[in-house]
mmCIF file of N, CA and C in Angstrom:
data_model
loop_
_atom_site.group_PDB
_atom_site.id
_atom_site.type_symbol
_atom_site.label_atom_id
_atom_site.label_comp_id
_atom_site.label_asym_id
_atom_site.label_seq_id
_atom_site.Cartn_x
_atom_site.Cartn_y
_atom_site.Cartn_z
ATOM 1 N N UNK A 1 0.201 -27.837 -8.810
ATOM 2 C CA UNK A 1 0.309 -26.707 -9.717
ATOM 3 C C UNK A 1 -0.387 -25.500 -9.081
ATOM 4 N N UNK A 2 0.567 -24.566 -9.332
ATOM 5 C CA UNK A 2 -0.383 -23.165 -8.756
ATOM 6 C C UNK A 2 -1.538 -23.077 -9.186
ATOM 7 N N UNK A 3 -2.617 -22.096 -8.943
ATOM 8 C CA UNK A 3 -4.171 -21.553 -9.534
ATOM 9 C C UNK A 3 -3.784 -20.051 -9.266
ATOM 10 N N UNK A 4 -3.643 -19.346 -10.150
ATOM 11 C CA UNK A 4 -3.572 -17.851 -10.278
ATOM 12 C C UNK A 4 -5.062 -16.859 -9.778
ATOM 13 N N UNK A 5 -5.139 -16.437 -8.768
ATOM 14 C CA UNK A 5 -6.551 -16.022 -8.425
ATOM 15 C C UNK A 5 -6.060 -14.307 -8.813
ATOM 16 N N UNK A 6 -7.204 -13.858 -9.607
ATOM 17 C CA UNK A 6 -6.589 -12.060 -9.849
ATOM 18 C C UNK A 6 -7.475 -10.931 -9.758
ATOM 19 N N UNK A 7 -6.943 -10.294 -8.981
ATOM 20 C CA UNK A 7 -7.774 -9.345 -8.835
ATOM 21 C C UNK A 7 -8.243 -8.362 -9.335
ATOM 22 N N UNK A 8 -9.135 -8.313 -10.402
ATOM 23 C CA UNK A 8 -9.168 -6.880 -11.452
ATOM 24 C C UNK A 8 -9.595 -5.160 -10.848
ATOM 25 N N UNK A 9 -9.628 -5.599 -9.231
ATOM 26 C CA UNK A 9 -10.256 -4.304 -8.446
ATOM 27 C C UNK A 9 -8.942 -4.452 -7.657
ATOM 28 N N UNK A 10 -7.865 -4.208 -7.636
ATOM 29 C CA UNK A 10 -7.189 -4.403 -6.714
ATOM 30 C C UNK A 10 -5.744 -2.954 -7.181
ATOM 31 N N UNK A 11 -6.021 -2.618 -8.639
ATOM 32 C CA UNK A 11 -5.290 -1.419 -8.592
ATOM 33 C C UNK A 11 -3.384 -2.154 -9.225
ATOM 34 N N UNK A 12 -3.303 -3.674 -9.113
ATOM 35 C CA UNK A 12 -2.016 -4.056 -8.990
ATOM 36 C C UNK A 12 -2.275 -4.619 -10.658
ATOM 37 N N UNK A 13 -0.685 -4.153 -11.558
ATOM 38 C CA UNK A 13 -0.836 -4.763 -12.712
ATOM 39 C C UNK A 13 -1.508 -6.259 -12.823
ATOM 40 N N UNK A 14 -2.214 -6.699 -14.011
ATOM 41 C CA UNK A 14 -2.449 -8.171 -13.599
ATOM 42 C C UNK A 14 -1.081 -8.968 -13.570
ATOM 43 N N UNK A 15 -0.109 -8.966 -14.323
ATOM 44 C CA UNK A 15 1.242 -9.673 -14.763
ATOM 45 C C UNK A 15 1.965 -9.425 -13.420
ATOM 46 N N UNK A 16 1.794 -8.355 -12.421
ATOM 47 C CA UNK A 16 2.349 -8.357 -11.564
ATOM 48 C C UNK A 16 1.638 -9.430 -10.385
ATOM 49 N N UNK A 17 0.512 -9.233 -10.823
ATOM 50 C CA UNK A 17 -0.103 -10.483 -9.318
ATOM 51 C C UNK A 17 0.079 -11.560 -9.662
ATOM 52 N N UNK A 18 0.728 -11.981 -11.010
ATOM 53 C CA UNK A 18 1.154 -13.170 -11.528
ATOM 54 C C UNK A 18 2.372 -13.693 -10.583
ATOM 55 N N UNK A 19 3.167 -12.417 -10.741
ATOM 56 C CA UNK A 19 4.535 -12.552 -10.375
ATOM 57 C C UNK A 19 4.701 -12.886 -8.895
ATOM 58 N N UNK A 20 4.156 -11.836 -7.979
ATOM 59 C CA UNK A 20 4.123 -12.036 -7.252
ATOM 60 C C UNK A 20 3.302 -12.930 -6.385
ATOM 61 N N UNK A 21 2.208 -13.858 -7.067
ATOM 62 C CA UNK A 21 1.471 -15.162 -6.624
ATOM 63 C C UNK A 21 2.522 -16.035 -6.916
ATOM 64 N N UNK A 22 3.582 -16.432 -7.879
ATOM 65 C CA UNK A 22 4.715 -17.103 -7.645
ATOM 66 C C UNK A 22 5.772 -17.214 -6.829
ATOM 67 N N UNK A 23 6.043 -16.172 -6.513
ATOM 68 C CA UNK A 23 7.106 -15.505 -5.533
ATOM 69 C C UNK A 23 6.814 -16.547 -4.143
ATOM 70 N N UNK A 24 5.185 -16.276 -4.023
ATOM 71 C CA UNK A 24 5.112 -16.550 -2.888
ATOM 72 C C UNK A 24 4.563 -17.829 -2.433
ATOM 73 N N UNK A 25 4.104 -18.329 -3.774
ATOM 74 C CA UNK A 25 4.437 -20.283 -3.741
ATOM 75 C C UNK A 25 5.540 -21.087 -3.551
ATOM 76 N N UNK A 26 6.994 -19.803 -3.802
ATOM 77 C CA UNK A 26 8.260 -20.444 -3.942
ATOM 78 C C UNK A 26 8.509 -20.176 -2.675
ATOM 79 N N UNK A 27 8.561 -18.983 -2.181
ATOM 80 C CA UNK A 27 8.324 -18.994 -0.624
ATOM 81 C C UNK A 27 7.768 -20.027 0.304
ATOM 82 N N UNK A 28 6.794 -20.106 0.390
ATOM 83 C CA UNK A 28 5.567 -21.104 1.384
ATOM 84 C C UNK A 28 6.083 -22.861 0.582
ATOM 85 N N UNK A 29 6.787 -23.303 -0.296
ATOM 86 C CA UNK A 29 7.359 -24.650 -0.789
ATOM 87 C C UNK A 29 6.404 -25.011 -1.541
ATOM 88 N N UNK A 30 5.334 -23.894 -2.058
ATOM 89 C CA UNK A 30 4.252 -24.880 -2.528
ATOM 90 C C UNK A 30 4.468 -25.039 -4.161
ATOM 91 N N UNK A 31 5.666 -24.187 -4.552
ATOM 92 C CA UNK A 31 6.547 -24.847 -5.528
ATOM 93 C C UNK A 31 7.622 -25.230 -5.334
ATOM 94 N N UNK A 32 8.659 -25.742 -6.452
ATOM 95 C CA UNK A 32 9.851 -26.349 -6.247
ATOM 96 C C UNK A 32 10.647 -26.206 -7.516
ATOM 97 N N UNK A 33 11.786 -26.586 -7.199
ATOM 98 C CA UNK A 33 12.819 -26.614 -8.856
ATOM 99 C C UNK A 33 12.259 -27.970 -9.126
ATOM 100 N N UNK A 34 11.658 -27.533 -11.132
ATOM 101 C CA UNK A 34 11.898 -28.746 -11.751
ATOM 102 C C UNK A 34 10.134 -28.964 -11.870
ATOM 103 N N UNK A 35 9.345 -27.953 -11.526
ATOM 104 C CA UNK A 35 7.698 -28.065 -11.490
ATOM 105 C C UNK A 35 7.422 -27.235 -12.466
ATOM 106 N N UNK A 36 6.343 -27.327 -13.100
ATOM 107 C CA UNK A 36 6.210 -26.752 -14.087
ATOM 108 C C UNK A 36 4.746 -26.029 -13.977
ATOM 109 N N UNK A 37 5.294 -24.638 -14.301
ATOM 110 C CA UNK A 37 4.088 -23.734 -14.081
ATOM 111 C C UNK A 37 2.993 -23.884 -15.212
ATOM 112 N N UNK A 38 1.142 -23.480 -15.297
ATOM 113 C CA UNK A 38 0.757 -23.605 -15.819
ATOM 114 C C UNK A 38 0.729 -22.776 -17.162
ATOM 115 N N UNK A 39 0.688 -23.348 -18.241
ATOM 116 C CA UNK A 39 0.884 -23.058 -19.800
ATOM 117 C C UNK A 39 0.007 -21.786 -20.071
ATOM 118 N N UNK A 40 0.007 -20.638 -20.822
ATOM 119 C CA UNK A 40 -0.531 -19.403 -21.251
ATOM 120 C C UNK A 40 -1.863 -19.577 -21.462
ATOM 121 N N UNK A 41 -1.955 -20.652 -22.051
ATOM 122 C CA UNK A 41 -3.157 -21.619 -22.558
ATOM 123 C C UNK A 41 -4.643 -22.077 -21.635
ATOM 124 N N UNK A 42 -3.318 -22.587 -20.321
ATOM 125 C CA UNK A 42 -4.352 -22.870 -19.272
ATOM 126 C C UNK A 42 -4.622 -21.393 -17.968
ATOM 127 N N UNK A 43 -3.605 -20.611 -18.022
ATOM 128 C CA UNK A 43 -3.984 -19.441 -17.062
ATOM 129 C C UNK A 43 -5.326 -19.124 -17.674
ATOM 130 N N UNK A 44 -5.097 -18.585 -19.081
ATOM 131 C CA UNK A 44 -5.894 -17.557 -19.835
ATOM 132 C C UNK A 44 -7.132 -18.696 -19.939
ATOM 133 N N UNK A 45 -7.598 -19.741 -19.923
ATOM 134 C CA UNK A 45 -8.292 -20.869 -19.594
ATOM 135 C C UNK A 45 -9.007 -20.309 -18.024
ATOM 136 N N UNK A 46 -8.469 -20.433 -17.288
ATOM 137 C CA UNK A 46 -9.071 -20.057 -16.080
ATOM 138 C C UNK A 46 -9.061 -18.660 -15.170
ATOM 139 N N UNK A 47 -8.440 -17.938 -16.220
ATOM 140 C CA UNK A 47 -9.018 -16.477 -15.581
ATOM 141 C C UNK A 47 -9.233 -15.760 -16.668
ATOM 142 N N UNK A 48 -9.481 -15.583 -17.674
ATOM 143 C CA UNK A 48 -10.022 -14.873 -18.836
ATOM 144 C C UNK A 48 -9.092 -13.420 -18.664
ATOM 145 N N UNK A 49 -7.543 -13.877 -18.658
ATOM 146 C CA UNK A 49 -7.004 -12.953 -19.166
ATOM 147 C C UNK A 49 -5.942 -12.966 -20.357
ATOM 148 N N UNK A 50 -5.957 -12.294 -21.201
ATOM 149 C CA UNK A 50 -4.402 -12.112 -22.138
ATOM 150 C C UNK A 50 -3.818 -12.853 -22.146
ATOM 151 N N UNK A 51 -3.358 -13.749 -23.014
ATOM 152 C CA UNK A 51 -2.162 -15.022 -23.377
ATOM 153 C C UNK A 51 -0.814 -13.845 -23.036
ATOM 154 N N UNK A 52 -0.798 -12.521 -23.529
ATOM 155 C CA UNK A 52 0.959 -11.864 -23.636
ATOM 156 C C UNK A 52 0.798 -11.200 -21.769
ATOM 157 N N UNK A 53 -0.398 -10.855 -21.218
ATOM 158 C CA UNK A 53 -0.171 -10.844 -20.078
ATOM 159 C C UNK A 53 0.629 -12.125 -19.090
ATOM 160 N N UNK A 54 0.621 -13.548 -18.911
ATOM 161 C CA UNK A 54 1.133 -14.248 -18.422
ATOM 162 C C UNK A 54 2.547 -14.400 -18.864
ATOM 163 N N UNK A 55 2.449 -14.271 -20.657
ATOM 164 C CA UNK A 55 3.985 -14.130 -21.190
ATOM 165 C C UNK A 55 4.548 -13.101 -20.047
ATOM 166 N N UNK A 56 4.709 -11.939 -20.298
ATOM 167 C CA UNK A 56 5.037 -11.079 -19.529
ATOM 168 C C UNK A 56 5.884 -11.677 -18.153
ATOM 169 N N UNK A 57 4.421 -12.285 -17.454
ATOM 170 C CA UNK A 57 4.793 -12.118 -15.527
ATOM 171 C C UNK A 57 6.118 -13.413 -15.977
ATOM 172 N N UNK A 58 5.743 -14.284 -17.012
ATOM 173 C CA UNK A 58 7.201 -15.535 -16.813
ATOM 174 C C UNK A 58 8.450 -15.160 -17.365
ATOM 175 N N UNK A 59 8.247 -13.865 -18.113
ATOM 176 C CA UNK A 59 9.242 -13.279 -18.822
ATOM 177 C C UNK A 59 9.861 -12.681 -17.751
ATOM 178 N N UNK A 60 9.435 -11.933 -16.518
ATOM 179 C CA UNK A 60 9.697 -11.418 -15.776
ATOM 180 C C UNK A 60 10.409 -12.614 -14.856
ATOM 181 N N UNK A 61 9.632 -13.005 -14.171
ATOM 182 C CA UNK A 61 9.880 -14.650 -13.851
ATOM 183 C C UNK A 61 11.675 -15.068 -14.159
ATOM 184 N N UNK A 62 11.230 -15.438 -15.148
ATOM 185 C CA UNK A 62 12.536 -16.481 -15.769
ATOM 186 C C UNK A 62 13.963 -14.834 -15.889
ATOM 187 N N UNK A 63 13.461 -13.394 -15.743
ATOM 188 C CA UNK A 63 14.612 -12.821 -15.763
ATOM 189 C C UNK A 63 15.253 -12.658 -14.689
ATOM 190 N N UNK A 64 14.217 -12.980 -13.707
ATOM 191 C CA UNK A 64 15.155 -13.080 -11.758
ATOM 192 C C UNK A 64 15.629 -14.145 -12.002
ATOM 193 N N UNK A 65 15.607 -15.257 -12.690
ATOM 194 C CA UNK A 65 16.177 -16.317 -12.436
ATOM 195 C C UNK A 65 15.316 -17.611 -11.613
ATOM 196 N N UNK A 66 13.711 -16.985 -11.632
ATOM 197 C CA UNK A 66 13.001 -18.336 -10.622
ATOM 198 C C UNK A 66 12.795 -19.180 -11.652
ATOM 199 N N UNK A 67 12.489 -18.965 -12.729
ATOM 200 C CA UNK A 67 12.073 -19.827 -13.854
ATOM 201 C C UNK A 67 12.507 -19.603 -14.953
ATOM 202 N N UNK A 68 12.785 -20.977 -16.103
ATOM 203 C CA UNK A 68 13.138 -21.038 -17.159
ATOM 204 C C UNK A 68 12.262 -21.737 -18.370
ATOM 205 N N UNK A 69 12.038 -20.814 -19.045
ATOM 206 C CA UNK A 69 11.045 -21.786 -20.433
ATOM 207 C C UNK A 69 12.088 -22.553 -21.071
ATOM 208 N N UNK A 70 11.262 -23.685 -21.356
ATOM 209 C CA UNK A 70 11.874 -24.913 -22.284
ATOM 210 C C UNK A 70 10.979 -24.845 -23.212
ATOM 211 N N UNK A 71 11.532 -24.814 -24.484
ATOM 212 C CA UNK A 71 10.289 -24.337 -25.850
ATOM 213 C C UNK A 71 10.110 -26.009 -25.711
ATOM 214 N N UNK A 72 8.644 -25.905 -26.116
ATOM 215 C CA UNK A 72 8.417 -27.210 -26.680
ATOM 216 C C UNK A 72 7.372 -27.813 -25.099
ATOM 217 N N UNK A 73 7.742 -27.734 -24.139
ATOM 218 C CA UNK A 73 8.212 -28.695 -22.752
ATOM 219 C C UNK A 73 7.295 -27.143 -21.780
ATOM 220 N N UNK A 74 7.306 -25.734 -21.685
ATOM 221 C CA UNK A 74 6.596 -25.129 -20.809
ATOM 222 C C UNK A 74 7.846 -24.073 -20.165
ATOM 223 N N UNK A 75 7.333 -23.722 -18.565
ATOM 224 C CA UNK A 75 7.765 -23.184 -17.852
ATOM 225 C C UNK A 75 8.135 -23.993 -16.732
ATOM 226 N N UNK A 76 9.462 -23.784 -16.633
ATOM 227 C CA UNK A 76 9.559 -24.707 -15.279
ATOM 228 C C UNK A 76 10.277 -24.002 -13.889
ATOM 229 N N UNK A 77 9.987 -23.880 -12.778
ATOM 230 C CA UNK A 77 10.423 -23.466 -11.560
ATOM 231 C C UNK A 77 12.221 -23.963 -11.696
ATOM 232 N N UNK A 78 13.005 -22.859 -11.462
ATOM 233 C CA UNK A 78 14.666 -23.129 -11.515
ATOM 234 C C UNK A 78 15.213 -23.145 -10.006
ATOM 235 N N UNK A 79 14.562 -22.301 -9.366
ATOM 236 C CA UNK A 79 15.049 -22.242 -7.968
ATOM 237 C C UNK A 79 14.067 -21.775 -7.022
ATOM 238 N N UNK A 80 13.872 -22.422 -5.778
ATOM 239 C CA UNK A 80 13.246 -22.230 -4.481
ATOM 240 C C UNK A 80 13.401 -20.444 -3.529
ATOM 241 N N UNK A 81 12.375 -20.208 -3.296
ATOM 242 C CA UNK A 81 12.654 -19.522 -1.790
ATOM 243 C C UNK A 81 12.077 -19.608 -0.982
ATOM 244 N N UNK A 82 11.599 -21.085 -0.652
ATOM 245 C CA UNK A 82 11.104 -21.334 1.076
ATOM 246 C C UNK A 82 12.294 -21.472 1.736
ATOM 247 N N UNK A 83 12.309 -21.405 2.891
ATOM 248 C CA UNK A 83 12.414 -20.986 3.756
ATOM 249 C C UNK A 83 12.386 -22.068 5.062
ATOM 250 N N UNK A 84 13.066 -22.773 5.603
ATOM 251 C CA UNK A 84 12.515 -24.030 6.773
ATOM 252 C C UNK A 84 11.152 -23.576 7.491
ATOM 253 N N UNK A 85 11.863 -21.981 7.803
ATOM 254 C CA UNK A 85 10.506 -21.399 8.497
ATOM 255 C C UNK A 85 9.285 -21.190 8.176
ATOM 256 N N UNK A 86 9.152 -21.546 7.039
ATOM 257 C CA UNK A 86 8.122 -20.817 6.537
ATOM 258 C C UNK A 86 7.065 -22.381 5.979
ATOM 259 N N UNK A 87 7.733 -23.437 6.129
ATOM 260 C CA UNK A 87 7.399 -24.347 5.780
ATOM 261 C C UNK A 87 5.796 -25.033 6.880
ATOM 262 N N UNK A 88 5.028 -25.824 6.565
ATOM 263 C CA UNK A 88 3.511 -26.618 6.657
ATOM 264 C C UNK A 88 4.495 -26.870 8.720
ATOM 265 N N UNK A 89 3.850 -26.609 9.401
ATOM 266 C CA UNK A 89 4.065 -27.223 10.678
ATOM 267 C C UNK A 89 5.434 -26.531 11.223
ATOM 268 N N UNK A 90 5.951 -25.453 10.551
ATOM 269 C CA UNK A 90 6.753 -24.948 11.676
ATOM 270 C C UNK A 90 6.690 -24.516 12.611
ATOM 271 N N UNK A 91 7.297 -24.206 13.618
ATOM 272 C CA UNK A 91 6.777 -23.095 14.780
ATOM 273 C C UNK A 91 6.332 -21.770 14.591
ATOM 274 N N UNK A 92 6.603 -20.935 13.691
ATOM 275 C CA UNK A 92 6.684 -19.367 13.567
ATOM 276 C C UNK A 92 5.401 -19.776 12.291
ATOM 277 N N UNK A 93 5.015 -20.709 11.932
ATOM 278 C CA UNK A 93 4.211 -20.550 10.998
ATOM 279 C C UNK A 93 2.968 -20.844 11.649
ATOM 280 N N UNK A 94 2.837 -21.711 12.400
ATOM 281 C CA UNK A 94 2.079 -22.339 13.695
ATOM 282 C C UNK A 94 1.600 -21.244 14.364
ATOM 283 N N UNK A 95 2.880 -20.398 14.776
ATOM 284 C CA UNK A 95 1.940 -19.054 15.705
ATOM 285 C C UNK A 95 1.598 -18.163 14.900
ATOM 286 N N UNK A 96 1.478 -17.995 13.556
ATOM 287 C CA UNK A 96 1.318 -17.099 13.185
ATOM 288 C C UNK A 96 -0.477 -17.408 12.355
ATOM 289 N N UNK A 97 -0.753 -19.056 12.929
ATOM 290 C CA UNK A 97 -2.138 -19.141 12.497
ATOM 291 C C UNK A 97 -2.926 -19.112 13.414
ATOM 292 N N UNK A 98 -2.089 -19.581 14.831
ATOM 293 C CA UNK A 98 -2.614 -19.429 15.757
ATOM 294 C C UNK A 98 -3.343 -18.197 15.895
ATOM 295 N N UNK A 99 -2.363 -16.791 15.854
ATOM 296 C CA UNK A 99 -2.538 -15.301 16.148
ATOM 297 C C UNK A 99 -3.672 -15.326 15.174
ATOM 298 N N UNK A 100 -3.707 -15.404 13.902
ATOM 299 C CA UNK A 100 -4.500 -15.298 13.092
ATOM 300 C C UNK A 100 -6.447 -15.915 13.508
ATOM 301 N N UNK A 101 -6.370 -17.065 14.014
ATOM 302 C CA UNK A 101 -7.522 -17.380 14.861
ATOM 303 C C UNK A 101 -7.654 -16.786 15.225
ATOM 304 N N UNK A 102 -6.738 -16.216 16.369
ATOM 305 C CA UNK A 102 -7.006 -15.734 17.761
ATOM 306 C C UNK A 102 -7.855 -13.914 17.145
ATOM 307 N N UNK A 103 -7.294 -13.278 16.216
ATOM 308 C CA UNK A 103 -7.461 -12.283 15.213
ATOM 309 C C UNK A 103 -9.095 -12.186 15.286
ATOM 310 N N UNK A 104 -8.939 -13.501 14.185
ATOM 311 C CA UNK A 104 -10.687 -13.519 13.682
ATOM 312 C C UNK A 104 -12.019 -13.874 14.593
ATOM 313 N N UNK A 105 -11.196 -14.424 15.794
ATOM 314 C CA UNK A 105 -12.255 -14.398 17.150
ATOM 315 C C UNK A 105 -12.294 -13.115 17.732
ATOM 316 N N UNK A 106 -11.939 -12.600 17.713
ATOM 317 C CA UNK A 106 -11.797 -11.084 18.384
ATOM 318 C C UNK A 106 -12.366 -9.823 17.419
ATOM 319 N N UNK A 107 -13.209 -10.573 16.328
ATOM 320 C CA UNK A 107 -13.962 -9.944 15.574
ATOM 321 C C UNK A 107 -12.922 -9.374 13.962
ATOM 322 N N UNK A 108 -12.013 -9.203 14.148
ATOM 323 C CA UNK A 108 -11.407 -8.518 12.808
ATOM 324 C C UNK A 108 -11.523 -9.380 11.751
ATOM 325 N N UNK A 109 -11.724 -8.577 10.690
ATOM 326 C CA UNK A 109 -11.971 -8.853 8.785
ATOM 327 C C UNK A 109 -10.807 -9.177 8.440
ATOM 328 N N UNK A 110 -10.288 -9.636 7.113
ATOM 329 C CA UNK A 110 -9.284 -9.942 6.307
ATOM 330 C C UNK A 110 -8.389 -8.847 6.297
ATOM 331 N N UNK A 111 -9.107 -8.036 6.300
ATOM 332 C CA UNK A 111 -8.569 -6.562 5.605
ATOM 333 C C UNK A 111 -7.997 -5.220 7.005
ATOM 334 N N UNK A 112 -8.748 -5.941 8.337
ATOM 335 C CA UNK A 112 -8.345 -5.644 9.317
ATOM 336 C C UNK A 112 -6.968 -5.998 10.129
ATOM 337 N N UNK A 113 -6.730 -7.587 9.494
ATOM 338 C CA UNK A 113 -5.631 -8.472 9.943
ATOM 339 C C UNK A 113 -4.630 -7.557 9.029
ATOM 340 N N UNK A 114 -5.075 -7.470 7.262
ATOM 341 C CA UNK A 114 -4.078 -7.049 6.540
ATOM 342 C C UNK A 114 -3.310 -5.478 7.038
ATOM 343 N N UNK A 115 -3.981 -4.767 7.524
ATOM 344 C CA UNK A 115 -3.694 -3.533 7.711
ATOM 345 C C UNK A 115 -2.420 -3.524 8.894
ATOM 346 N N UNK A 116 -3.168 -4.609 10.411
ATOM 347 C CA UNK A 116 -1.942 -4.701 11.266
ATOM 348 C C UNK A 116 -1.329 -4.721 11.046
ATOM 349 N N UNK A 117 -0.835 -6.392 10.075
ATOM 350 C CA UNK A 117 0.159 -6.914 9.604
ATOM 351 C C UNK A 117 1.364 -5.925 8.847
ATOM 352 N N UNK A 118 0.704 -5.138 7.820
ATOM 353 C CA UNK A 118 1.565 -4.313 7.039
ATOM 354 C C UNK A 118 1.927 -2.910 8.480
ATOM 355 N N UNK A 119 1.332 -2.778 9.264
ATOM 356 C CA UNK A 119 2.107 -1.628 10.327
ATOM 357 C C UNK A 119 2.935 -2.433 11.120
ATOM 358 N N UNK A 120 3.063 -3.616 11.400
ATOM 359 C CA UNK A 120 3.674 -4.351 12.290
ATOM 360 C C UNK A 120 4.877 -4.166 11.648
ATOM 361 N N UNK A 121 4.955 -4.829 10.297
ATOM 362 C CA UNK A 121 6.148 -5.248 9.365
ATOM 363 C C UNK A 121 6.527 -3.898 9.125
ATOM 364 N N UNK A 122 6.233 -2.459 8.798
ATOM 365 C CA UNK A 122 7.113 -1.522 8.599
ATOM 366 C C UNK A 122 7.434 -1.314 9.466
ATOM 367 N N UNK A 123 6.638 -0.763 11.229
ATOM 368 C CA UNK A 123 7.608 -0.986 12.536
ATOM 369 C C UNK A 123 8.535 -1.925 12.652
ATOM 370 N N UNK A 124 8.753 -2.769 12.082
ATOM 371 C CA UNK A 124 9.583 -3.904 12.595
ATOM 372 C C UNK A 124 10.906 -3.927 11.570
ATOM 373 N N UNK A 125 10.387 -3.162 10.256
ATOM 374 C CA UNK A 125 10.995 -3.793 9.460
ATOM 375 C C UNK A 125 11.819 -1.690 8.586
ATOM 376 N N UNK A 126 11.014 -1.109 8.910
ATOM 377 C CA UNK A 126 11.141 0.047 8.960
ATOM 378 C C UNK A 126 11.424 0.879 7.365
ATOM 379 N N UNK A 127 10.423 -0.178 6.290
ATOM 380 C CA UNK A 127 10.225 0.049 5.027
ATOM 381 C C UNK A 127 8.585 -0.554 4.897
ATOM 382 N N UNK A 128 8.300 0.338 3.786
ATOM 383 C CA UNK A 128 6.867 -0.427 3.462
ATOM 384 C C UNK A 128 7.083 -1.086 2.660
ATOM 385 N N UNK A 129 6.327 -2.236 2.830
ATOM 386 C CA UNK A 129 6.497 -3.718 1.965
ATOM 387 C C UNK A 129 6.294 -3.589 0.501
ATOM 388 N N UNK A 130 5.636 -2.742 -0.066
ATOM 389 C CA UNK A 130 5.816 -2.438 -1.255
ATOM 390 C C UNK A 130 6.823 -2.098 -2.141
ATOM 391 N N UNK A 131 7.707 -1.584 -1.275
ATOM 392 C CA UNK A 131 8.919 -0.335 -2.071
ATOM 393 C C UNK A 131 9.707 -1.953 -1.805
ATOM 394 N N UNK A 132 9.575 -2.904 -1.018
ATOM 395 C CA UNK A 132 10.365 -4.110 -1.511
ATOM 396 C C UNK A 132 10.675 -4.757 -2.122
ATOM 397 N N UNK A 133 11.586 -5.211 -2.732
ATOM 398 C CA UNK A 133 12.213 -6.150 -4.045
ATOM 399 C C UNK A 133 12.585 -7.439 -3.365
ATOM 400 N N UNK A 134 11.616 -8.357 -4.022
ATOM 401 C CA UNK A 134 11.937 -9.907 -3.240
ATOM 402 C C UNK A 134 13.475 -10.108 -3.823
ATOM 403 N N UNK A 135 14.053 -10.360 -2.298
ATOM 404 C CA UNK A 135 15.874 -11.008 -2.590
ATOM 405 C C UNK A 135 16.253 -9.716 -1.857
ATOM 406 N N UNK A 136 15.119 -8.738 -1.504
ATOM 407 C CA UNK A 136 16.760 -7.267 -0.987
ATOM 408 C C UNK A 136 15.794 -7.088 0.464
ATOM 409 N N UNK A 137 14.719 -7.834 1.017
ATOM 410 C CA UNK A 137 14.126 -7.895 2.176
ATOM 411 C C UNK A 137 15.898 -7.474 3.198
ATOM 412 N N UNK A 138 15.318 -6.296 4.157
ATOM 413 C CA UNK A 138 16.468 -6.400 5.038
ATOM 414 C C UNK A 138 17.853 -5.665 4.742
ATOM 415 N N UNK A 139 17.889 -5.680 3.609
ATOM 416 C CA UNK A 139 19.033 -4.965 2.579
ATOM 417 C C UNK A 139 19.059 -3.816 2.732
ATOM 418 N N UNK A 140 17.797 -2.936 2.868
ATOM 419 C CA UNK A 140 17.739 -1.472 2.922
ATOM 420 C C UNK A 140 18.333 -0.818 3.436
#
């Protein structure tokens, strides 16, 4: 089961770091169709936020189509977006922890890696990752 970690200094709606901490469990496989996300009950249990804030991020959720509430039964994951690549022991995931070592030996912070990373990906990618809508990556 996911753990929702949130950042109240971070400037990003909370319902949105909901959303997008799912996004990217469905990404990385660390969810699946047919898993069931944690109940309003238990988020707001372990991060002391709003029961209609989590409504929200699954409302949002279940309107892309990643998830569907079953009254009675919860929230459950409807469809995947990992990725082979992106999966525990791939190659491109492998070098990309590698680089990441190699990063934090060479002295750089979290926030130093984060900064590359996001100039790499708009050079490369030639949008900032923000103005992105998961499903239109590439689309632009």
């Amino acid at each position: 089961m996911v753990e929702f970690r949130i950042d109240r200094r971070s400037g990003v709606a909370t319902y949105l770091q909901i959303v997008h901490q799912v996004r990217q469990a469905l990404r990385l496989g660390l969810l699946a169709p047919g898993d069931r996300l944690p109940t309003a009950k238990e988020v707001v249990a372990a991060t002391a936020i709003n029961p209609n804030t989590v409504l929200k991020a699954y409302r949002e959720l279940d309107r892309e189509g990643l998830v569907e509430a079953r009254p009675g039964l919860g929230t459950f994951v409807r469809r995947s977006l990992a990725r082979p690549e992106t999966a525990d022991g791939a190659p491109l995931r492998a070098e990309l922890a590698d680089w990441t070592r190699r990063a934090r030996a060479a002295g750089l912070d979290r926030e130093d890696v984060a900064a590359l990373v996001t100039a790499v990906l708009e050079d490369s990618f030639g949008e900032h990752p923000q103005d992105v809508h998961d499903g239109q990556e590439g689309n632009a």
